[in-house]
Each structure stands twice: as C-alpha cells, then as structure tokens.
Amino acid sequence: MQQELETLGIKDLFGRYPFLNGYLAGQGLNLTGDETVTIPTLLAGLDPDEVEDKAIDTETLTAGIVAYIEQMLQFIGGGEDRSVSEVTLYPGTDKSGTPEQFEQLTIRRGEIVCIVGPTGSGKSRLLADIEWMAQKDTPTSRQVLVNGKEPDPKWRFSSSDKLVAQLSQNMNFVMDLTVEEFVRLHADSRMVNNADEVVKNIIHEANELAGEQFTPDTAITSLSGGQSRALMIADTAILSRSPIVLIDEIENAGIDRKKALRLLLNEDKIVLMATHDPMLALMGDRRIVIKNGGIHKVIDTDNRERAILSNIEALDRKVQSMRQMLRQGESLEYFSF
C-alpha cells in the first residue's frame, strides 16, 4: 500500500480507491489541479504556512491514508480473498432423526444444483443451512465447509461479509425510491468505479428477464412480483460480491428462468435452486431429492434426461406463447400444438 502511494498519481489512486477522495478532502487538502502527482509529492510541496495552519503532519497523514484504505477494503471486502471454488455439505439427520445416507456433497463454482421434493419436505431448510454455513448447530445437524475448510465466523454472522445471497419467493420493497435510485444506492455502497454503467446494465438485464418492461424512474414499490425478482436477480448477478446464490422457487416469479440462470452463471457463481419446475430441475447439473427433511438421494442429470429437457423446453415455449396471447386479449381458439 505504501508503495502505491509513492508511485501512483492521485487520479490513478482515486480510480483504484474512489473512497479516498472524501477522506483527503476531510483533511483539508484541495487536490484540484494536482491529480497527476503522487501524494508524497503533493505533501512535500505544501506551503509551510498552510501546513502550520491546518496542523498537517505529513508522516501521520500518510500513515492515516494507508490505514484508512486498508480499513475500507476490509469493510467492502476488497482486501481479502472471498473466492469460493467449492462448497461441501456433510450429512445430518432428517425430521425423524435418521442419518442422511450420503458421505459428502461437493458443489463447485459454475454449477447449478437443483433441490426438489414435495412441499414441506425441507428444501428451504437445506437452503438455510447453506446460507448460514451450518456447523452442526441447526435442526438438521449438517455441516458446511468452504473450499474444504470451516468458514470464517464473520461469513456466518456479519451482514456485510456473508458469502451467500438468497433470493426468496417474496420481494417486498418499502423504500420510496425509483429503480435507478435503488440500484445506484447499492452501487455506491459497493464503491464501484463505473457506477453509471453498472446501474444501466442492471436495469437492462432486469428488463430482459421481466415479462413487463419498466423504466429507471419507475418506483420500486410499484414493481410487480416478477419485476421485483428480475431486478434483484440482475442486481445479485452483476453487483453482489456473494459467490454463492440460493434461489427459492424462481418459477413463481413470472420471469425468463433460463436467462436468469444464464446471467448468474456468467458471473461464475455457485447456484442452488429449490424448484418444482421439471424444466429447471433438468437444467441443473445435479438435483438433490429431499424427503422428510433429509437428503434422500443426489442424481446427476444424464444425456437421456437432457434429451427429454429439449422436449420440455418446446412445450414450455408453447405455454409461454399461450400466456402471452391471453395477456394481450387474444383467443386460443386456433392455437396449434
């Protein structure tokens, strides 16, 4: 960090650490016109009267800058390795206390794993165990390892350091903001350099997923359930630092499910999805079957099932076409299968 201060010009330093501008301004330093010089050069060139008037101690200020950058990187997660190559789940018990019949289940980055089972069987409980990085301290007694190790406690208990983003069935906004203001608030909290581009991209991708388009100035409280879910999926895929994404019944959201999964996988995340939709279940690399609160079996999607998936997708396109016709007030009298 010290070396960067000595070699990078102030403009380049702000590009790498955009939060630094506010800190230096708070120290009473006017940087206008000095963007090409390094901070040590700037401090060395200060007028002695200004140094005395502002009580500037160059060594203390330099040390403070280094400490501030390190603290901010830790706060936003930029100063540590948060990459997750795999998550491993070790067995617990079902609702009856019977041990689950598998040795371990490892899910790797770029994989889609679907969770299937009857309503009330325990699909959401499995998602919760992974979200909270269970360490044999949940009702199922399962244990979750990250990259083969027990997770850091802050990944479990700190709201800003969690490795998992969960998209639940219900999205309810209560803030009086437009879509653009909401996304920009998140972008600013992540201190991204190209906030305008990121915000625009998220809204564009959300509209690609949603059945009904919305504009940047649409109030988030007026978004439909499908639009809200589309916005949060795009936001999670593009802006969230969480490398693990859990989705609960995306088929109920009224969005393009295939595009949603493709968008998430483009960001190289681990995706686990609880679903009742046969098309989504077969789109996964594997599916976990839940019975009576426990993992009953794990099934790899083979070539025969992928061939069936193409038929299901064809049927789904017809259903989507019928749905669109009904929405537009058209008759299905002459619709052909």
Coordinates of C-alpha atoms in Angstrom, one line a residue:
M1 CA 0.0 0.0 0.0
Q2 CA 2.8 2.4 0.9
Q3 CA 4.4 1.7 -2.5
E4 CA 1.2 2.6 -4.3
L5 CA 1.1 5.9 -2.5
E6 CA 4.7 6.7 -3.7
T7 CA 4.2 5.6 -7.3
L8 CA 0.6 6.3 -8.3
G9 CA -0.7 9.7 -9.3
I10 CA -3.6 11.0 -7.3
K11 CA -6.0 10.5 -10.2
D12 CA -4.9 6.8 -10.6
L13 CA -5.1 6.4 -6.9
F14 CA -8.7 7.7 -6.8
G15 CA -9.6 5.4 -9.7
R16 CA -8.4 2.4 -7.6
Y17 CA -9.8 3.6 -4.3
P18 CA -12.7 6.1 -5.1
F19 CA -13.5 6.5 -1.4
L20 CA -10.1 8.2 -0.8
N21 CA -11.2 11.5 -2.3
G22 CA -13.6 12.2 0.5
Y23 CA -11.0 11.3 3.2
L24 CA -8.4 13.7 1.8
A25 CA -11.0 16.4 1.4
G26 CA -11.9 15.9 5.1
Q27 CA -8.2 16.6 5.9
G28 CA -8.5 20.0 4.3
L29 CA -6.5 19.1 1.2
N30 CA -7.5 20.9 -2.1
L31 CA -6.5 18.5 -4.8
T32 CA -7.8 20.4 -7.8
G33 CA -5.1 20.6 -10.5
D34 CA -2.8 18.1 -8.6
E35 CA -4.3 14.9 -9.9
T36 CA -1.1 13.8 -11.8
V37 CA 1.3 14.0 -8.8
T38 CA 1.8 11.5 -6.1
I39 CA 0.5 12.1 -2.5
P40 CA 4.1 12.4 -1.1
T41 CA 5.0 14.9 -3.8
L42 CA 1.8 16.9 -3.0
L43 CA 2.5 16.9 0.7
A44 CA 6.2 17.9 0.2
G45 CA 5.1 20.8 -2.0
L46 CA 2.6 22.3 0.5
D47 CA 3.2 25.8 1.6
P48 CA 4.7 25.9 5.2
D49 CA 2.0 28.4 6.3
E50 CA -0.7 26.0 5.1
V51 CA 0.9 23.1 6.9
E52 CA 1.0 25.1 10.1
D53 CA -2.4 26.5 9.7
K54 CA -4.0 23.1 9.1
A55 CA -1.8 21.3 11.6
I56 CA -0.7 18.8 8.9
D57 CA 1.9 16.2 10.0
T58 CA 2.9 14.5 6.7
E59 CA 4.1 11.3 8.3
T60 CA 1.0 10.9 10.4
L61 CA -1.3 11.8 7.4
T62 CA 0.5 9.3 5.2
A63 CA 0.1 6.5 7.8
G64 CA -3.5 7.5 8.2
I65 CA -4.2 7.2 4.5
V66 CA -2.7 3.7 4.4
A67 CA -4.7 2.7 7.5
Y68 CA -7.9 4.2 6.0
I69 CA -7.5 2.4 2.7
E70 CA -6.9 -0.9 4.5
Q71 CA -9.9 -0.5 6.7
M72 CA -12.2 0.4 3.8
L73 CA -11.0 -2.5 1.8
Q74 CA -11.8 -4.8 4.7
F75 CA -15.2 -3.2 5.1
I76 CA -16.2 -3.7 1.4
G77 CA -14.4 -7.0 1.1
G78 CA -11.7 -5.8 -1.3
G79 CA -8.8 -6.6 1.0
E80 CA -9.4 -10.4 1.4
D81 CA -9.8 -13.4 -0.8
R82 CA -13.5 -14.1 -1.0
S83 CA -13.3 -16.5 -3.9
V84 CA -15.2 -19.8 -3.4
S85 CA -14.2 -22.7 -5.6
E86 CA -16.4 -25.2 -3.8
V87 CA -18.9 -25.8 -1.0
T88 CA -19.0 -29.2 0.7
L89 CA -22.0 -30.4 2.6
Y90 CA -21.7 -33.2 5.2
P91 CA -24.8 -35.2 6.3
G92 CA -27.0 -34.6 9.3
T93 CA -30.4 -36.1 10.1
D94 CA -34.0 -35.9 8.7
K95 CA -37.0 -34.9 10.7
S96 CA -37.2 -38.3 12.4
G97 CA -33.5 -38.2 13.5
T98 CA -32.4 -40.7 10.9
P99 CA -29.0 -40.0 9.5
E100 CA -28.8 -38.9 5.9
Q101 CA -27.5 -41.6 3.6
F102 CA -24.6 -39.8 1.8
E103 CA -20.9 -39.2 2.7
Q104 CA -20.5 -35.7 1.4
L105 CA -21.8 -33.5 -1.3
T106 CA -19.4 -31.0 -3.0
I107 CA -20.8 -28.2 -5.2
R108 CA -18.3 -26.4 -7.4
R109 CA -18.2 -22.9 -8.9
G110 CA -20.2 -22.6 -12.2
E111 CA -22.5 -25.5 -11.2
I112 CA -26.3 -25.4 -10.9
V113 CA -27.7 -27.8 -8.3
C114 CA -31.5 -28.1 -8.0
I115 CA -33.3 -29.1 -4.9
V116 CA -36.6 -31.0 -5.4
G117 CA -39.1 -32.6 -3.2
P118 CA -42.7 -32.2 -2.0
T119 CA -43.9 -29.0 -0.4
G120 CA -42.9 -29.1 3.3
S121 CA -40.2 -31.7 2.7
G122 CA -37.3 -29.5 3.8
K123 CA -36.0 -27.8 0.7
S124 CA -35.9 -24.3 2.3
R125 CA -34.2 -25.8 5.4
L126 CA -31.4 -27.0 3.2
L127 CA -31.0 -23.6 1.6
A128 CA -31.0 -22.1 5.1
D129 CA -28.3 -24.5 6.3
I130 CA -26.1 -23.4 3.4
E131 CA -26.9 -19.7 3.8
W132 CA -25.8 -19.8 7.5
M133 CA -22.9 -22.1 6.9
A134 CA -24.2 -24.6 9.3
Q135 CA -21.7 -26.2 11.7
K136 CA -23.8 -29.0 13.2
D137 CA -25.7 -26.2 15.0
T138 CA -29.0 -26.3 13.1
P139 CA -32.0 -28.6 13.4
T140 CA -30.6 -30.9 10.8
S141 CA -27.0 -31.1 12.3
R142 CA -25.5 -30.6 8.9
Q143 CA -22.0 -29.1 8.4
V144 CA -20.9 -26.9 5.5
L145 CA -17.3 -26.3 4.5
V146 CA -16.0 -23.6 2.1
N147 CA -13.0 -24.5 0.0
G148 CA -12.5 -27.6 2.2
K149 CA -12.3 -25.6 5.5
E150 CA -14.7 -24.4 8.2
P151 CA -15.9 -20.9 7.2
D152 CA -14.7 -17.8 9.0
P153 CA -17.2 -16.9 11.7
K154 CA -17.7 -13.4 10.1
W155 CA -19.0 -15.2 6.9
R156 CA -21.8 -16.6 9.1
F157 CA -22.7 -13.8 11.4
S158 CA -21.7 -10.5 9.8
S159 CA -24.3 -9.0 7.5
S160 CA -21.6 -7.3 5.3
D161 CA -19.3 -10.3 4.9
K162 CA -21.7 -13.1 4.1
L163 CA -20.7 -15.3 1.1
V164 CA -24.3 -16.1 0.3
A165 CA -27.1 -14.1 -1.4
Q166 CA -30.6 -15.6 -1.2
L167 CA -33.5 -14.7 -3.5
S168 CA -36.7 -15.7 -1.7
Q169 CA -40.1 -16.2 -3.1
N170 CA -41.4 -12.8 -2.0
M171 CA -39.7 -9.5 -2.7
N172 CA -41.3 -6.5 -0.9
F173 CA -39.8 -3.1 -1.2
V174 CA -40.6 -0.4 1.3
M175 CA -38.2 2.4 0.3
D176 CA -39.6 5.4 -1.5
L177 CA -37.1 5.3 -4.4
T178 CA -37.0 4.8 -8.1
V179 CA -35.4 1.8 -9.6
E180 CA -32.4 3.8 -10.7
E181 CA -32.0 5.4 -7.2
F182 CA -32.3 2.0 -5.5
V183 CA -29.7 0.3 -7.7
R184 CA -27.4 3.3 -7.5
L185 CA -27.6 3.2 -3.7
H186 CA -26.3 -0.4 -3.8
A187 CA -23.6 0.5 -6.4
D188 CA -22.4 3.5 -4.2
S189 CA -22.3 1.3 -1.1
R190 CA -20.0 -1.1 -3.1
M191 CA -18.0 1.9 -4.2
V192 CA -17.7 0.7 -7.7
N193 CA -15.8 2.9 -10.1
N194 CA -18.2 2.8 -13.1
A195 CA -21.5 3.3 -11.2
D196 CA -23.4 4.8 -14.2
E197 CA -22.5 1.8 -16.4
V198 CA -23.3 -0.7 -13.8
V199 CA -26.7 0.8 -12.9
K200 CA -27.6 1.0 -16.6
N201 CA -26.5 -2.6 -17.2
I202 CA -28.5 -4.0 -14.2
I203 CA -31.7 -2.3 -15.3
H204 CA -31.2 -3.5 -18.9
E205 CA -30.7 -7.1 -17.7
A206 CA -33.6 -7.0 -15.4
N207 CA -35.9 -5.9 -18.3
E208 CA -34.5 -8.8 -20.3
L209 CA -35.8 -11.1 -17.6
A210 CA -39.1 -9.4 -16.7
G211 CA -42.3 -10.1 -18.6
E212 CA -43.4 -6.5 -18.4
Q213 CA -40.8 -3.7 -19.0
F214 CA -40.1 -0.9 -16.5
T215 CA -38.1 2.3 -16.7
P216 CA -35.3 3.6 -14.5
D217 CA -37.7 6.2 -13.0
T218 CA -40.3 3.6 -12.0
A219 CA -40.9 3.5 -8.3
I220 CA -39.7 0.2 -6.8
T221 CA -42.8 0.0 -4.7
S222 CA -44.9 -0.2 -7.8
L223 CA -43.0 -3.1 -9.3
S224 CA -44.8 -6.4 -9.7
G225 CA -43.6 -9.5 -8.0
G226 CA -41.9 -10.7 -11.3
Q227 CA -40.3 -7.3 -11.9
S228 CA -39.0 -7.2 -8.4
R229 CA -37.5 -10.6 -8.7
A230 CA -36.0 -9.8 -12.1
L231 CA -34.4 -6.6 -10.6
M232 CA -32.9 -8.5 -7.7
I233 CA -31.6 -11.3 -9.8
A234 CA -29.8 -8.8 -12.1
D235 CA -28.5 -6.9 -9.1
T236 CA -27.2 -10.1 -7.5
A237 CA -25.6 -11.3 -10.6
I238 CA -23.8 -8.1 -11.5
L239 CA -23.2 -6.2 -8.3
S240 CA -23.3 -8.6 -5.4
R241 CA -20.0 -9.9 -4.1
S242 CA -21.6 -13.1 -2.8
P243 CA -20.1 -16.0 -4.7
I244 CA -23.0 -18.4 -3.7
V245 CA -26.6 -17.7 -4.8
L246 CA -29.6 -19.5 -3.3
I247 CA -32.9 -19.3 -5.2
D248 CA -36.3 -20.4 -3.8
E249 CA -38.8 -21.3 -6.5
I250 CA -37.9 -19.0 -9.3
E251 CA -40.7 -20.4 -11.5
N252 CA -43.2 -18.4 -9.5
A253 CA -41.6 -15.1 -10.4
G254 CA -43.1 -14.6 -13.9
I255 CA -39.6 -14.1 -15.4
D256 CA -37.4 -15.8 -18.1
R257 CA -35.9 -18.6 -15.9
K258 CA -33.3 -19.7 -18.5
K259 CA -32.0 -16.2 -19.0
A260 CA -31.9 -15.7 -15.2
L261 CA -29.7 -18.8 -14.7
R262 CA -27.5 -17.9 -17.6
L263 CA -26.9 -14.4 -16.2
L264 CA -26.0 -15.8 -12.8
L265 CA -23.6 -18.4 -14.3
N266 CA -21.9 -15.8 -16.4
E267 CA -20.7 -14.3 -13.1
D268 CA -19.2 -17.7 -12.2
K269 CA -21.2 -18.2 -9.1
I270 CA -22.4 -21.4 -7.3
V271 CA -26.2 -21.6 -7.8
L272 CA -28.5 -23.8 -5.7
M273 CA -32.2 -23.6 -6.6
A274 CA -35.2 -25.1 -4.9
T275 CA -37.8 -25.8 -7.6
H276 CA -41.0 -27.8 -8.6
D277 CA -40.4 -27.0 -12.2
P278 CA -39.3 -30.0 -14.3
M279 CA -37.6 -27.9 -16.8
L280 CA -35.5 -26.1 -14.2
A281 CA -34.8 -29.4 -12.4
L282 CA -33.3 -30.9 -15.5
M283 CA -31.3 -27.7 -16.3
G284 CA -29.2 -28.3 -13.3
D285 CA -26.0 -30.4 -13.3
R286 CA -27.4 -32.4 -10.4
R287 CA -30.5 -32.4 -8.3
I288 CA -30.9 -33.1 -4.6
V289 CA -34.0 -35.0 -3.7
I290 CA -35.5 -34.1 -0.2
K291 CA -37.8 -36.4 1.8
N292 CA -38.9 -35.9 5.4
G293 CA -36.4 -33.1 5.9
G294 CA -33.4 -35.1 4.8
I295 CA -31.4 -35.6 1.6
H296 CA -32.8 -38.8 0.1
K297 CA -30.6 -39.0 -3.0
V298 CA -28.4 -37.0 -5.4
I299 CA -29.0 -37.5 -9.1
D300 CA -26.7 -36.4 -11.9
T301 CA -28.5 -35.1 -15.0
D302 CA -27.6 -37.5 -17.8
N303 CA -27.8 -37.3 -21.6
R304 CA -31.1 -39.1 -21.7
E305 CA -32.7 -36.5 -19.4
R306 CA -31.1 -33.7 -21.3
A307 CA -32.8 -35.1 -24.4
I308 CA -36.1 -35.0 -22.5
L309 CA -35.3 -31.4 -21.5
S310 CA -35.4 -30.3 -25.1
N311 CA -39.0 -31.6 -25.4
I312 CA -40.0 -29.9 -22.1
E313 CA -38.5 -26.6 -23.4
A314 CA -40.5 -26.9 -26.6
L315 CA -43.7 -27.4 -24.5
D316 CA -42.7 -24.5 -22.3
R317 CA -42.3 -22.2 -25.3
K318 CA -45.9 -23.1 -26.3
V319 CA -47.2 -22.4 -22.8
Q320 CA -45.4 -19.1 -22.7
S321 CA -46.8 -18.2 -26.1
M322 CA -50.4 -19.0 -24.9
R323 CA -49.8 -17.0 -21.8
Q324 CA -48.7 -14.0 -23.9
M325 CA -51.7 -14.3 -26.2
L326 CA -54.1 -14.4 -23.2
R327 CA -52.3 -11.3 -21.7
Q328 CA -52.8 -9.5 -25.0
G329 CA -56.5 -10.4 -25.0
E330 CA -56.3 -12.8 -27.9
S331 CA -58.2 -16.1 -28.3
L332 CA -56.6 -19.5 -28.2
E333 CA -59.3 -20.9 -30.4
Y334 CA -56.9 -21.5 -33.3
F335 CA -53.8 -22.2 -31.3
S336 CA -51.9 -25.2 -32.6
F337 CA -49.9 -27.7 -30.7

